[in-house]
Short mmCIF file of C-alpha atoms in Angstrom, two decimals:
data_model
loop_
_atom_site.label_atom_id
_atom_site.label_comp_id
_atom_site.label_asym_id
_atom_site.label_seq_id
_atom_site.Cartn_x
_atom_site.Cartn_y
_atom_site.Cartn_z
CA UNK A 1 -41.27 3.72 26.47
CA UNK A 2 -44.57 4.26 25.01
CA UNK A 3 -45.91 5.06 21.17
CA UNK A 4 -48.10 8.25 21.11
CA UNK A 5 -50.78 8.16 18.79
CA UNK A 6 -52.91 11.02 18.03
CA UNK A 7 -56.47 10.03 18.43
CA UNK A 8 -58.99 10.86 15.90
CA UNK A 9 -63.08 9.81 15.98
CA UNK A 10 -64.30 6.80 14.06
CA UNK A 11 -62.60 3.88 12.83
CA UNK A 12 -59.80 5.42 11.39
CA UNK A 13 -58.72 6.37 15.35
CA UNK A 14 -59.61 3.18 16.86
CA UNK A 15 -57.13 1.38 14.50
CA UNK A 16 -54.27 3.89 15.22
CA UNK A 17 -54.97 3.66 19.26
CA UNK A 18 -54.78 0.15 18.21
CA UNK A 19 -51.82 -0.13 16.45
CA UNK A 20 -50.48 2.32 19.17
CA UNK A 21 -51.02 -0.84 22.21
CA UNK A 22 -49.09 -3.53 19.76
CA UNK A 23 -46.20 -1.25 19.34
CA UNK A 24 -46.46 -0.75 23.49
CA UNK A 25 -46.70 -4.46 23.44
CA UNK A 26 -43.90 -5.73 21.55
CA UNK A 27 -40.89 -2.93 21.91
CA UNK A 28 -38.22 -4.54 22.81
CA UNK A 29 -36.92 -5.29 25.68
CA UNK A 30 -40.87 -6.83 26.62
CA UNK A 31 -40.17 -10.04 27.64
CA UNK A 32 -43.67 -11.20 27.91
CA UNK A 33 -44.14 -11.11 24.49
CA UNK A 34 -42.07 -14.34 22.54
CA UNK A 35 -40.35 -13.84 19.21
CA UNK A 36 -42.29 -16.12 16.35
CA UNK A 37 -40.64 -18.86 15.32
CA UNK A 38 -38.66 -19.10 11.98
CA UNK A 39 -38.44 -14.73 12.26
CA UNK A 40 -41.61 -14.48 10.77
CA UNK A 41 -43.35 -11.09 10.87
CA UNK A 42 -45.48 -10.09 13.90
CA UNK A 43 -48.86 -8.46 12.83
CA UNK A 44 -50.79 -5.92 14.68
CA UNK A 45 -54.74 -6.37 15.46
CA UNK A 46 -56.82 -5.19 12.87
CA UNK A 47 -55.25 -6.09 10.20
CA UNK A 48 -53.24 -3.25 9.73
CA UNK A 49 -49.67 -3.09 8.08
CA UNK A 50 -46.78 -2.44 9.49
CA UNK A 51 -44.59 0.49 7.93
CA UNK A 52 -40.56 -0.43 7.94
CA UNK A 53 -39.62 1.93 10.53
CA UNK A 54 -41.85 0.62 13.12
CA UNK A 55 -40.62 -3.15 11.72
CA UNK A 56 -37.60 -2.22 12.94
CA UNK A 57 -38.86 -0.48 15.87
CA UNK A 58 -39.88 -4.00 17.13
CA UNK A 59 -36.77 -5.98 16.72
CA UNK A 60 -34.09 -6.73 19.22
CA UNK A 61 -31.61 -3.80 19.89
CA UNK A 62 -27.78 -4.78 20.75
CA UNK A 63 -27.06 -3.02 23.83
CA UNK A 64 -23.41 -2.45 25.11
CA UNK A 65 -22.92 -3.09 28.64
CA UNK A 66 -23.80 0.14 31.23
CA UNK A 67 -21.30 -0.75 33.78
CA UNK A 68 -17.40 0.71 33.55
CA UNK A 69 -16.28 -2.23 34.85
CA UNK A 70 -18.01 -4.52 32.23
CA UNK A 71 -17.11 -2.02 29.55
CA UNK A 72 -13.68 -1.87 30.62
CA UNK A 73 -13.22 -5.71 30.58
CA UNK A 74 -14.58 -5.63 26.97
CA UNK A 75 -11.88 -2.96 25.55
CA UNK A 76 -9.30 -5.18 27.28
CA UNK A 77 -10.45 -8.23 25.67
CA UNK A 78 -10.25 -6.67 22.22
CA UNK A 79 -6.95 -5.06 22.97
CA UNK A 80 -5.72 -8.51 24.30
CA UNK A 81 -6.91 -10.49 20.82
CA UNK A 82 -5.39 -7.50 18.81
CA UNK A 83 -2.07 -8.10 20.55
CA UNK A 84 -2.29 -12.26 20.32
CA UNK A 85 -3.08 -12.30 16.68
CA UNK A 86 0.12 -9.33 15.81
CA UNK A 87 2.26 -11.52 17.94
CA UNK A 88 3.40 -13.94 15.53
CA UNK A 89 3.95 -11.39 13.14
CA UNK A 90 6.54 -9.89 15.15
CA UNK A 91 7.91 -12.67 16.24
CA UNK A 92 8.39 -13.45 12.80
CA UNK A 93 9.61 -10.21 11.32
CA UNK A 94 12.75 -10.05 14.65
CA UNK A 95 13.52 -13.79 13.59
CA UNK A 96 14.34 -13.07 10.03
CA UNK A 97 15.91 -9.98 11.02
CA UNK A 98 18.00 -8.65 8.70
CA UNK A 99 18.10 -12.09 6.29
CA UNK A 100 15.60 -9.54 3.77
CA UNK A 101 16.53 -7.51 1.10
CA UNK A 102 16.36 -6.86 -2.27
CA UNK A 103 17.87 -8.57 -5.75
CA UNK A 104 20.87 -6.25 -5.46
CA UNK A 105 21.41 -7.24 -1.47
CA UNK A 106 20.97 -10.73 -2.29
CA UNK A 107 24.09 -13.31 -1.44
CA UNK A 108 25.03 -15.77 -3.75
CA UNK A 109 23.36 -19.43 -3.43
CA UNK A 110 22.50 -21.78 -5.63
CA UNK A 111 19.30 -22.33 -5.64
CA UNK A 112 16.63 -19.73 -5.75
CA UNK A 113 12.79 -20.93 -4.17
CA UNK A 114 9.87 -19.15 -5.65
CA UNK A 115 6.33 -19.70 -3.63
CA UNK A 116 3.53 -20.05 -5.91
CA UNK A 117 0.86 -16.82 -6.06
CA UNK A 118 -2.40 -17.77 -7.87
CA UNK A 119 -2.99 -18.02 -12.01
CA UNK A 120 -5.66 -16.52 -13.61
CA UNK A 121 -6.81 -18.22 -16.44
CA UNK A 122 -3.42 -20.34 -16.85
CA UNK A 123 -1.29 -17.63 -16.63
CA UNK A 124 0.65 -16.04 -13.35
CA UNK A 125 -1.41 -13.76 -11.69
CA UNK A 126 0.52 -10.02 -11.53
CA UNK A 127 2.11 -10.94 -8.43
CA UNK A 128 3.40 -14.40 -8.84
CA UNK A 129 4.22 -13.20 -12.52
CA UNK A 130 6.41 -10.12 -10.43
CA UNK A 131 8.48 -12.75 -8.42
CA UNK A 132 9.01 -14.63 -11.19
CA UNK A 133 11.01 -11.50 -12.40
CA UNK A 134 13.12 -11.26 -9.44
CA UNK A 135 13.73 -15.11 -9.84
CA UNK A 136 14.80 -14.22 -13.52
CA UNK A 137 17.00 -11.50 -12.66
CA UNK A 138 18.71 -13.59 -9.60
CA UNK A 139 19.59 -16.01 -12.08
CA UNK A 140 20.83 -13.32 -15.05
CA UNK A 141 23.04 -11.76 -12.74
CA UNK A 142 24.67 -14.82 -11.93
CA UNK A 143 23.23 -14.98 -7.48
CA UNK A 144 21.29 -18.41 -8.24
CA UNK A 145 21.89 -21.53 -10.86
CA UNK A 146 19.22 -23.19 -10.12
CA UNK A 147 15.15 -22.03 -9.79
CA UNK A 148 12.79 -24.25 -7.72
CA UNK A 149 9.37 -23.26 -8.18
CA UNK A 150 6.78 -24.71 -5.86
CA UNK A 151 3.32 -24.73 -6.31
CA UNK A 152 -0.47 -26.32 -6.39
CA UNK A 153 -1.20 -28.43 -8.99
CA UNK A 154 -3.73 -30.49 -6.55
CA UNK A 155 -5.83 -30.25 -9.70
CA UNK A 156 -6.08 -31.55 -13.83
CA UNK A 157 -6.74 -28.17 -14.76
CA UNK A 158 -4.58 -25.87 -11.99
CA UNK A 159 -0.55 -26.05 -12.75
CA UNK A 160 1.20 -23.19 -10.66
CA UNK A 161 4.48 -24.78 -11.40
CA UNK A 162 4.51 -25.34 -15.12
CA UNK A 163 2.73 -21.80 -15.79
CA UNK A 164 6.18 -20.66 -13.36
CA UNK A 165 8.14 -22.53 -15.47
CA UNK A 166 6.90 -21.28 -18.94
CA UNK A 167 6.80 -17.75 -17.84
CA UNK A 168 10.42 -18.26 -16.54
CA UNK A 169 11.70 -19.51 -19.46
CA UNK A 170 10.20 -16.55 -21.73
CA UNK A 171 12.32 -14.49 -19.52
CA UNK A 172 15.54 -16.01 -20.33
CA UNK A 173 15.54 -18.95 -17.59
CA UNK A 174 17.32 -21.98 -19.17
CA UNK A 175 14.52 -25.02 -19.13
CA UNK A 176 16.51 -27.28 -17.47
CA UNK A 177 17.85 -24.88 -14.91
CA UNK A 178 14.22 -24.88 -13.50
CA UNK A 179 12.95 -27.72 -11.12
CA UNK A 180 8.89 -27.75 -9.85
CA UNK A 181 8.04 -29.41 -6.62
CA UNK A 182 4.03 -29.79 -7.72
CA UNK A 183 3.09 -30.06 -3.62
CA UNK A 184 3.73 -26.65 -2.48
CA UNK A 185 0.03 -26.49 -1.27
CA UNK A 186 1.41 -23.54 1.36
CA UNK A 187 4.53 -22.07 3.06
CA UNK A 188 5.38 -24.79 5.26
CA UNK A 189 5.02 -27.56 2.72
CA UNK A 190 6.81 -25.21 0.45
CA UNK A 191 9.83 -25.15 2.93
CA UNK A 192 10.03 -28.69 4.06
CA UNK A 193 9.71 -30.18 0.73
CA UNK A 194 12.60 -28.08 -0.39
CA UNK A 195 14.49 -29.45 2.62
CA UNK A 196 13.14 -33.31 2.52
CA UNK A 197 12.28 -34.30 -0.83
CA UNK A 198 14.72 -31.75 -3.11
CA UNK A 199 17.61 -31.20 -1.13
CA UNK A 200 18.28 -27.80 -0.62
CA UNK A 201 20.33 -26.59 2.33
CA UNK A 202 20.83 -23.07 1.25
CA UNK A 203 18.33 -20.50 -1.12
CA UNK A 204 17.25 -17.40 -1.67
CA UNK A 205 13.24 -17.04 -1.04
CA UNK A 206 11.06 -14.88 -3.40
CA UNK A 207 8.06 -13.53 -2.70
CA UNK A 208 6.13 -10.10 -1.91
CA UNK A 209 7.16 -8.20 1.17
CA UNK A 210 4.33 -8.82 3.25
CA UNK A 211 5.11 -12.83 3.07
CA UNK A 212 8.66 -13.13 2.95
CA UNK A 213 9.48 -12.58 6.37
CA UNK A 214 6.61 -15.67 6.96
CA UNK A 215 8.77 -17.97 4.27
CA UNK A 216 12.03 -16.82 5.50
CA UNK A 217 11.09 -18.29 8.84
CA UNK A 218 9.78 -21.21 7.91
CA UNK A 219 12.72 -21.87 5.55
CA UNK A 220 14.85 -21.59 8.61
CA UNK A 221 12.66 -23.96 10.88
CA UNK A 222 12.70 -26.41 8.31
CA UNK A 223 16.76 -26.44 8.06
CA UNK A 224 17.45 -24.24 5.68
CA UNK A 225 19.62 -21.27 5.14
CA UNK A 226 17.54 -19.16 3.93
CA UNK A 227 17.42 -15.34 2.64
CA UNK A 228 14.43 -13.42 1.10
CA UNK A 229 13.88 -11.19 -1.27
CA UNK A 230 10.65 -9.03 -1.05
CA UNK A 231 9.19 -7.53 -4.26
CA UNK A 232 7.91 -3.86 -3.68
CA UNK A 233 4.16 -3.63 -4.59
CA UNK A 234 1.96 -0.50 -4.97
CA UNK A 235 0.17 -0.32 -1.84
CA UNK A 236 -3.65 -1.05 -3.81
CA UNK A 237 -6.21 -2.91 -2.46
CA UNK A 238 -4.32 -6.46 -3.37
CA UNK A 239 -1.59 -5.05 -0.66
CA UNK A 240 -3.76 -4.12 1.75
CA UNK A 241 -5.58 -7.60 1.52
CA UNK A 242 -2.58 -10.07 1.66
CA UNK A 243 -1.01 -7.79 4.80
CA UNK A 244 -4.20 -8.55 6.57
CA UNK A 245 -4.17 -11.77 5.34
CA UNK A 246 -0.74 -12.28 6.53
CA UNK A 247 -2.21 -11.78 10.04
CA UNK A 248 -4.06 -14.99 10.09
CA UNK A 249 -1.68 -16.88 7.88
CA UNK A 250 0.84 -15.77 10.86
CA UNK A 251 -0.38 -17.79 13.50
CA UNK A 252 -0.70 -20.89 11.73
CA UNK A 253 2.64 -20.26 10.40
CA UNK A 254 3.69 -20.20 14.28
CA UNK A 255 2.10 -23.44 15.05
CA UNK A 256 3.94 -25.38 11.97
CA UNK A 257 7.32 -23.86 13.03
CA UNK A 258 5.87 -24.89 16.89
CA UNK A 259 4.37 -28.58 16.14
CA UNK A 260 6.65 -28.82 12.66
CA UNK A 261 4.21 -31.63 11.09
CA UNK A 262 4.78 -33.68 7.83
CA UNK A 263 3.72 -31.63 4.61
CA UNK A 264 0.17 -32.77 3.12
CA UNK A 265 1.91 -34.90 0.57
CA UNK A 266 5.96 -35.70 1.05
CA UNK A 267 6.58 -38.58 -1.10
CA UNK A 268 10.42 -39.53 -2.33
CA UNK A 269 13.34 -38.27 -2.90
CA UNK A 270 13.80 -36.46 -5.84
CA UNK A 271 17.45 -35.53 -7.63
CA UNK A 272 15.61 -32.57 -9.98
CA UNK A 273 18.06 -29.80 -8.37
CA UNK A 274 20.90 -31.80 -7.79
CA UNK A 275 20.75 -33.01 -11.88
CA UNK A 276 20.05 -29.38 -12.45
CA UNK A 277 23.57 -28.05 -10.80
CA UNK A 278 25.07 -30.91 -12.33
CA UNK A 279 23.93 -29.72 -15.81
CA UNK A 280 25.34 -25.91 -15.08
CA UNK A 281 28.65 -26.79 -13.59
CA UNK A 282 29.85 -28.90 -17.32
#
């Protein structure tokens, strides 16, 4: 497709027929023409600039296939990925089933895992400080005797589980009824570390709704009897972002519970709940 240029006498037409040719020239899809190296700016004869529309005008163009058949593969690749990656969501959600509820709905066990949620500066971020709460009222009502919280503290400066365990115990939570597993780098490490290195056969799982069907699961993989309790959340743009998050963190979550490898860091034994029913039951 051509460029019309309106022709005018002297020099001021010959540049515009000019400039008219090099646009001819290098529209895409001409093939005779190569792209400059390094996407460097082609200029027209004459000296003569460019204005941004016809800039653009000379890049490449993304064209979507002409052919149904071609077009109709494509939608059933992207329907096909869509339906892979919500997969292990459901497959999660059916295999916790109905081991979810609230504080009220909880059962009674004696040991209540909190999963770690981000700080900001040192201090539980509004989510992690909101299952902290839930934690804190499991344990005032008399459903758990015993908190684990597990968290990163991969770094000096970055303590999930002592920030958990100072905010817990401004909320009522005896000192020494709270135990911190400093490796809970994720879910899975979370869950097997409970299992392996702490102990715990049976717990009640705290998190948001969006992750506690994941961590219920996992729990359960990992040997545990585990039930969750999801904390309700305005549905804001923090939500929105950790369900689509939970998409992705899904199908890892599928190949742990699949290929069930060793946590990043397992280490020893470690008697810090066990000690901690101990100390409730004198």
């Amino acid at each position: 497709m051509g460029v019309l240029v309106r022709g005018k006498s002297g020099k001021a037409g010959e540049r515009r027929k000019a400039l008219g040719r090099w646009l001819t020239e290098h529209r895409w899809p001409a093939r005779s023409v190569p792209r400059p190296p390094g996407g460097s700016v082609l200029r027209p004869p004459g000296g003569l600039r460019l204005s941004a529309r016809s800039r653009l005008a000379s890049l490449p163009v993304l064209r979507l296939p002409r052919t149904r058949r071609v077009q109709r593969r494509l939608v059933q690749g992207l329907m096909a990925a869509c339906v892979l990656a919500l997969v292990p969501a459901t497959w999660m959600r059916l295999e916790s089933g109905d081991r979810v509820g609230t504080t009220a709905e909880a059962p009674a066990r004696e040991v209540a895992v909190v999963f770690g949620a981000g700080l900001w500066k040192g201090r539980p971020t509004p989510y992690l400080a909101h299952r902290l709460d839930a934690a804190a009222e499991l344990y005032r009502t008399g459903k758990v005797k015993v908190v684990l919280v597990t968290g990163d503290n991969s770094r000096v400066e970055y303590d999930e589980p002592d920030a958990m365990r100072t905010y817990l115990t401004g909320r009522g939570v005896p000192d020494e009824r709270i135990v911190s597993d400093y490796a809970g780098f994720d879910s899975w490490d979370s869950c097997v570390r409970a299992k392996k290195i702490f102990g715990v056969d049976r717990a009640v799982l705290v998190s948001q709704g969006f992750h506690i069907h994941r961590a219920v699961t996992l729990c359960r993989t990992a040997g545990i009897d585990a039930y969750g309790v999801g904390v309700d959340e305005p549905r804001d743009a923090t939500w929105y972002y950790g369900g689509a998050r939970e998409l992705a963190a899904s199908g890892k979550a599928a190949l742990d519970a699949l290929l069930r490898p060793d946590p990043r860091f397992l280490g020893p034994e470690e008697q810090g709940v066990t000690e901690a029913l101990a100390t409730g039951a004198r």
